[in-house]
Short mmCIF file of N, CA and C in Angstrom, two decimals:
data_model
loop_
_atom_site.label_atom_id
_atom_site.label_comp_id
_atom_site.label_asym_id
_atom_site.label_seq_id
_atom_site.Cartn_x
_atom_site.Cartn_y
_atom_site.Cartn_z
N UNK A 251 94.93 80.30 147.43
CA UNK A 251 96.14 80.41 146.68
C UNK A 251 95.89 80.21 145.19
N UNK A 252 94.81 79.23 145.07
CA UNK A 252 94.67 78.89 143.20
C UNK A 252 94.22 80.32 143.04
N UNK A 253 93.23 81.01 143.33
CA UNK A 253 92.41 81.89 143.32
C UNK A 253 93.32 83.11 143.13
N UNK A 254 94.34 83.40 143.77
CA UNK A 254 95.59 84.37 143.44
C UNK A 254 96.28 83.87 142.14
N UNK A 255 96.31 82.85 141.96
CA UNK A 255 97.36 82.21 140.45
C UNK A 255 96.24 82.92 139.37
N UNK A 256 94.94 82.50 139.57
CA UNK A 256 94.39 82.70 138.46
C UNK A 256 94.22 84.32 138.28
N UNK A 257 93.99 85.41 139.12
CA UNK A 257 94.09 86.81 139.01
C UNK A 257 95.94 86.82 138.62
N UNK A 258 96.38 86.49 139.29
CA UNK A 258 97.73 86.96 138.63
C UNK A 258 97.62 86.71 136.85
N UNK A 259 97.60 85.23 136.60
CA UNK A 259 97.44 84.94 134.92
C UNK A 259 96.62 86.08 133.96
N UNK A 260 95.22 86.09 134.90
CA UNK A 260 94.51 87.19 134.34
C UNK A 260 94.86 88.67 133.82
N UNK A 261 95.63 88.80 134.96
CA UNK A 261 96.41 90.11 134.94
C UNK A 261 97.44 90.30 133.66
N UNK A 262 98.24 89.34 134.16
CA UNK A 262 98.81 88.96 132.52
C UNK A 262 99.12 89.27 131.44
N UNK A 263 97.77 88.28 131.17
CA UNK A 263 97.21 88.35 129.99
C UNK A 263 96.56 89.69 129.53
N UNK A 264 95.86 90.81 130.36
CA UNK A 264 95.61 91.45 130.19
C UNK A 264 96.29 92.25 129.63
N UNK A 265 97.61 92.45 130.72
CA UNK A 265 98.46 93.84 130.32
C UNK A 265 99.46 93.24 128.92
N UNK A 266 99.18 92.16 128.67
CA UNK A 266 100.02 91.62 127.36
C UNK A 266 99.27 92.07 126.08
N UNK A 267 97.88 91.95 126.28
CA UNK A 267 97.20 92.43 125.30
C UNK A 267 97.46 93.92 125.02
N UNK A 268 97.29 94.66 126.35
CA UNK A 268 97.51 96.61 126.21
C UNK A 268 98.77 96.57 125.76
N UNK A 269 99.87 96.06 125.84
CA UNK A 269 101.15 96.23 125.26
C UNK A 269 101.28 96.21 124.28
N UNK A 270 100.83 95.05 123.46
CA UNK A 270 100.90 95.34 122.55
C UNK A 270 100.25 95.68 121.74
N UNK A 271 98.99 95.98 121.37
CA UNK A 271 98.13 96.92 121.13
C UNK A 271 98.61 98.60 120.83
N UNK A 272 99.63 98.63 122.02
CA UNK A 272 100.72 100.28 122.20
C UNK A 272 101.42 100.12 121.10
N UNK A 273 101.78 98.96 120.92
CA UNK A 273 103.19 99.14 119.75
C UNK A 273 102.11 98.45 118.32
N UNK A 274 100.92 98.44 118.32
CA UNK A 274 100.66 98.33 116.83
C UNK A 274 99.81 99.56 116.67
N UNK A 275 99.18 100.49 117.74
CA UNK A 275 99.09 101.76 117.31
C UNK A 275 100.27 102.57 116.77
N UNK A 276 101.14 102.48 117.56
CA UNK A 276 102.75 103.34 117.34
C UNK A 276 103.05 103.10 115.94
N UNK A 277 102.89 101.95 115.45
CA UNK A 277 103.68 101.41 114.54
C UNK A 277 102.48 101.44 112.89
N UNK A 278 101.43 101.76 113.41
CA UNK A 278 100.44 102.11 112.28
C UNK A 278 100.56 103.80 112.47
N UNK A 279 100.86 104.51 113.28
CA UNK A 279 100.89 106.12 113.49
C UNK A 279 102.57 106.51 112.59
N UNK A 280 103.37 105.20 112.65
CA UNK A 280 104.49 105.80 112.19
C UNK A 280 104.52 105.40 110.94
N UNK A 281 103.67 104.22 110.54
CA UNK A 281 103.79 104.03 108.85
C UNK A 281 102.93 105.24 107.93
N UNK A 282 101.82 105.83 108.82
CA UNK A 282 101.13 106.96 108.30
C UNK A 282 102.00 107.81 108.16
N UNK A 283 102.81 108.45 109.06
CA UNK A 283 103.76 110.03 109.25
C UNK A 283 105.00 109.54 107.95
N UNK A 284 105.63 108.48 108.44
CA UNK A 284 106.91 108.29 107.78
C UNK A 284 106.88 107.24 106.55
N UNK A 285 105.89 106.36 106.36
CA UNK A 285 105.36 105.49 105.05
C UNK A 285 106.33 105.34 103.96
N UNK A 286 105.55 106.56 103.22
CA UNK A 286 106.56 106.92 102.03
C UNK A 286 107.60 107.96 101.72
N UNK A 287 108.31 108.26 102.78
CA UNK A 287 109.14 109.12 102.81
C UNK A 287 110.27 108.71 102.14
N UNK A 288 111.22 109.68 101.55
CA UNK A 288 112.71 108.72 101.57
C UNK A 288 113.54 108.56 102.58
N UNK A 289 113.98 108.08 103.00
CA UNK A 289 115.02 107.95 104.00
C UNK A 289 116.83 107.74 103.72
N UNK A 290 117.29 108.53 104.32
CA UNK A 290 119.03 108.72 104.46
C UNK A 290 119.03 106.91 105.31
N UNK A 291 120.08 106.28 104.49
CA UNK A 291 120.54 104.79 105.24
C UNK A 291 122.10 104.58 105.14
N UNK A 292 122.44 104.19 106.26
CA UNK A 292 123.99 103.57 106.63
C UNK A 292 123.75 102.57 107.09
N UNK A 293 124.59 101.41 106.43
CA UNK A 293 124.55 99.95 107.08
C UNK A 293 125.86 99.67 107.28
N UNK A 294 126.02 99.18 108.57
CA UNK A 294 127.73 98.25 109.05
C UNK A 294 127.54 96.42 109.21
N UNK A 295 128.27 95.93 108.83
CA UNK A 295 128.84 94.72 109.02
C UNK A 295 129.63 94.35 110.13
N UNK A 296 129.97 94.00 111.45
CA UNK A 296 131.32 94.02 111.80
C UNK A 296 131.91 95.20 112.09
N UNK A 297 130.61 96.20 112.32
CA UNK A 297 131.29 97.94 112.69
C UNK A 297 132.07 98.03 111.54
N UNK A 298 132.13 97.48 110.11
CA UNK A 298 132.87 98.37 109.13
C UNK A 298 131.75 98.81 107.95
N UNK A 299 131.59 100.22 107.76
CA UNK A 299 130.04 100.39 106.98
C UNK A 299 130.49 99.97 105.48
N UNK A 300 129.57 99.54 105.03
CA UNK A 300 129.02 98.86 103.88
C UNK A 300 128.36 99.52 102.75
N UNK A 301 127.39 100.18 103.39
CA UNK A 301 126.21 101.01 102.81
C UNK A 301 126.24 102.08 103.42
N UNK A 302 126.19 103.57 101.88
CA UNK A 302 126.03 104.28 103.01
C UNK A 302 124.99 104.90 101.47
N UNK A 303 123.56 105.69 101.61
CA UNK A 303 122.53 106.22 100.49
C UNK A 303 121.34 106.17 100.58
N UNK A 304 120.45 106.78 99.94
CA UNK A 304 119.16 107.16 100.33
C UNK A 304 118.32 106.05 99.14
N UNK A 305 116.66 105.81 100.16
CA UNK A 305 116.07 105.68 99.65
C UNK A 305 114.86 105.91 98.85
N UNK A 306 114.63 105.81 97.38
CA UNK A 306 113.30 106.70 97.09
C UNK A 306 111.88 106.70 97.81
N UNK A 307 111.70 106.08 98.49
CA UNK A 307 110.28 105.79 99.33
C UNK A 307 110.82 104.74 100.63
N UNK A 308 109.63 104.40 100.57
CA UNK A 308 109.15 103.12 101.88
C UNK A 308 110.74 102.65 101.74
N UNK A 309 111.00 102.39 103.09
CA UNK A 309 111.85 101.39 103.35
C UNK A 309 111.16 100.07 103.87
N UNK A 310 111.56 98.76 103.69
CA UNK A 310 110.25 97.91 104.82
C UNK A 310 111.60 96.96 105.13
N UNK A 311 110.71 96.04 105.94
CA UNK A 311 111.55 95.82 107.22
C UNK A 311 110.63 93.90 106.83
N UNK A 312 112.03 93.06 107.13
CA UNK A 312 111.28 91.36 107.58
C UNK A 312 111.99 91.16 108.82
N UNK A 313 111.11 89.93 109.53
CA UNK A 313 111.25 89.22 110.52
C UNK A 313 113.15 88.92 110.84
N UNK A 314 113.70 88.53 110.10
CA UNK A 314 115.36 88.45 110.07
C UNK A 314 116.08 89.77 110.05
N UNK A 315 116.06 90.86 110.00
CA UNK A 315 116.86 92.05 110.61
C UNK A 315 116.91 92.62 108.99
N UNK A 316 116.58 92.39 107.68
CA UNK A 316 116.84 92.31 106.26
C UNK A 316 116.10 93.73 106.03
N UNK A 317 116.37 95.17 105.37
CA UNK A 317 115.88 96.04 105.19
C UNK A 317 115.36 95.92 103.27
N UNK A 318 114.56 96.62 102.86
CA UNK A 318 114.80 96.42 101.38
C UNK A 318 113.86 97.91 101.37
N UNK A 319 114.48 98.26 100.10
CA UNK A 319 114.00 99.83 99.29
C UNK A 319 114.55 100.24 97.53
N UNK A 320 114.10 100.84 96.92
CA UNK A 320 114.98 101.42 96.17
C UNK A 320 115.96 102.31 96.11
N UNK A 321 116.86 101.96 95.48
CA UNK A 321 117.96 102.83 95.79
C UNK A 321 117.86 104.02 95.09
N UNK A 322 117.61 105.39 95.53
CA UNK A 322 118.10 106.52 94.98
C UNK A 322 119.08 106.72 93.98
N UNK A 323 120.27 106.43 94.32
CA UNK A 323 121.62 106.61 93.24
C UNK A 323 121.13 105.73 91.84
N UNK A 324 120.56 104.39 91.99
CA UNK A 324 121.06 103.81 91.03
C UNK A 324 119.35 103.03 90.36
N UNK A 325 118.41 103.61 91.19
CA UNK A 325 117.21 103.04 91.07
C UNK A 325 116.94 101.66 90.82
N UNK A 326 117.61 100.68 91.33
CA UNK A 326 117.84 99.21 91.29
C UNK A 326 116.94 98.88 93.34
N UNK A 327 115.90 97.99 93.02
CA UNK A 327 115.49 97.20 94.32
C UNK A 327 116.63 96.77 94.92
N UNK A 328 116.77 97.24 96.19
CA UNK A 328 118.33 96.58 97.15
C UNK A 328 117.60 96.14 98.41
N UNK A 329 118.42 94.87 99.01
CA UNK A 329 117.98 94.76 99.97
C UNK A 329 119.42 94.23 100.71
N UNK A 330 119.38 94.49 102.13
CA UNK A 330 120.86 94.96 102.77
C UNK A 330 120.24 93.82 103.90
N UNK A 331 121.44 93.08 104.67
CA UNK A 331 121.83 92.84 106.15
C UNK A 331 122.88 93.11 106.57
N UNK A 332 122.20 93.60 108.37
CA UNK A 332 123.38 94.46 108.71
C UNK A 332 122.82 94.67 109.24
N UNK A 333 123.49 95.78 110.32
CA UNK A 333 123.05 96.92 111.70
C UNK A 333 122.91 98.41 110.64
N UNK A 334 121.72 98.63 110.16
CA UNK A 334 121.20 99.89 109.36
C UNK A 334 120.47 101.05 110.43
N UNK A 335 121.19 102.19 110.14
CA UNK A 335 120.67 103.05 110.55
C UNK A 335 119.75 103.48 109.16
N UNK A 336 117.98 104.02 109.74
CA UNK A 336 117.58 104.42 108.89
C UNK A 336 116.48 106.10 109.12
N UNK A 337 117.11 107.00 108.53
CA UNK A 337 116.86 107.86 109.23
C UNK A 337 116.02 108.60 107.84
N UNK A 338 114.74 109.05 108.82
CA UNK A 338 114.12 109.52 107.32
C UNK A 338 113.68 111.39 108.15
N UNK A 339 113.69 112.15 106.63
CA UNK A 339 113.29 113.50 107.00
C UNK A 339 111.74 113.90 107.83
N UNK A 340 112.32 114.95 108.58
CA UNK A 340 110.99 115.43 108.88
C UNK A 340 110.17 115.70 108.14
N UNK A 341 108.60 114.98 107.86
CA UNK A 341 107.55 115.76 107.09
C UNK A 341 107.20 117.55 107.33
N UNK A 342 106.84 117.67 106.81
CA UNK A 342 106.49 119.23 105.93
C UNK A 342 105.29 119.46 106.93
N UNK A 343 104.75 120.53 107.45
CA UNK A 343 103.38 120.44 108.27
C UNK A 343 102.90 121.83 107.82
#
């Protein structure tokens, strides 16, 4: 029975490592494609939107849900909380 605990743990640990490994390839494949793109953004509060405008490049992202970019319209650093949609154009191929 120990002998099953420890293959189970093993197991684990294993597939915890391949997981996420998946999402820091994904997530280095999508800062390459989409990086410096601008992106179209809408942010809501309380389902009532707040923000709605594009950004000149990179959007980036912290640990607390907090988006930050430059703003297109007004070229001033903004940084928003909220439920943001952030939708950026298809690259050119």
């Amino acid at each position: 029975m120990k002998a099953l605990a420890i293959t189970v743990t093993a197991i684990a640990i294993a597939l915890t490592g391949a997981l996420s490994a998946c999402t820091d390839s994904k997530r280095a494949r999508n800062d390459a494609t989409w990086g410096d793109k601008p992106a179209d953004i809408t942010c809501w509060t309380y389902g009532v939107e707040n923000f709605k405008g594009r950004s000149t490049s990179k959007v980036e992202y912290d640990d607390g849900g907090r988006i930050s970019f430059v703003d297109a319209a007004n070229n001033r650093y903004t940084t928003i909380d909220g439920d943001c949609r952030v939708v950026y154009t298809q690259p050119s191929t």
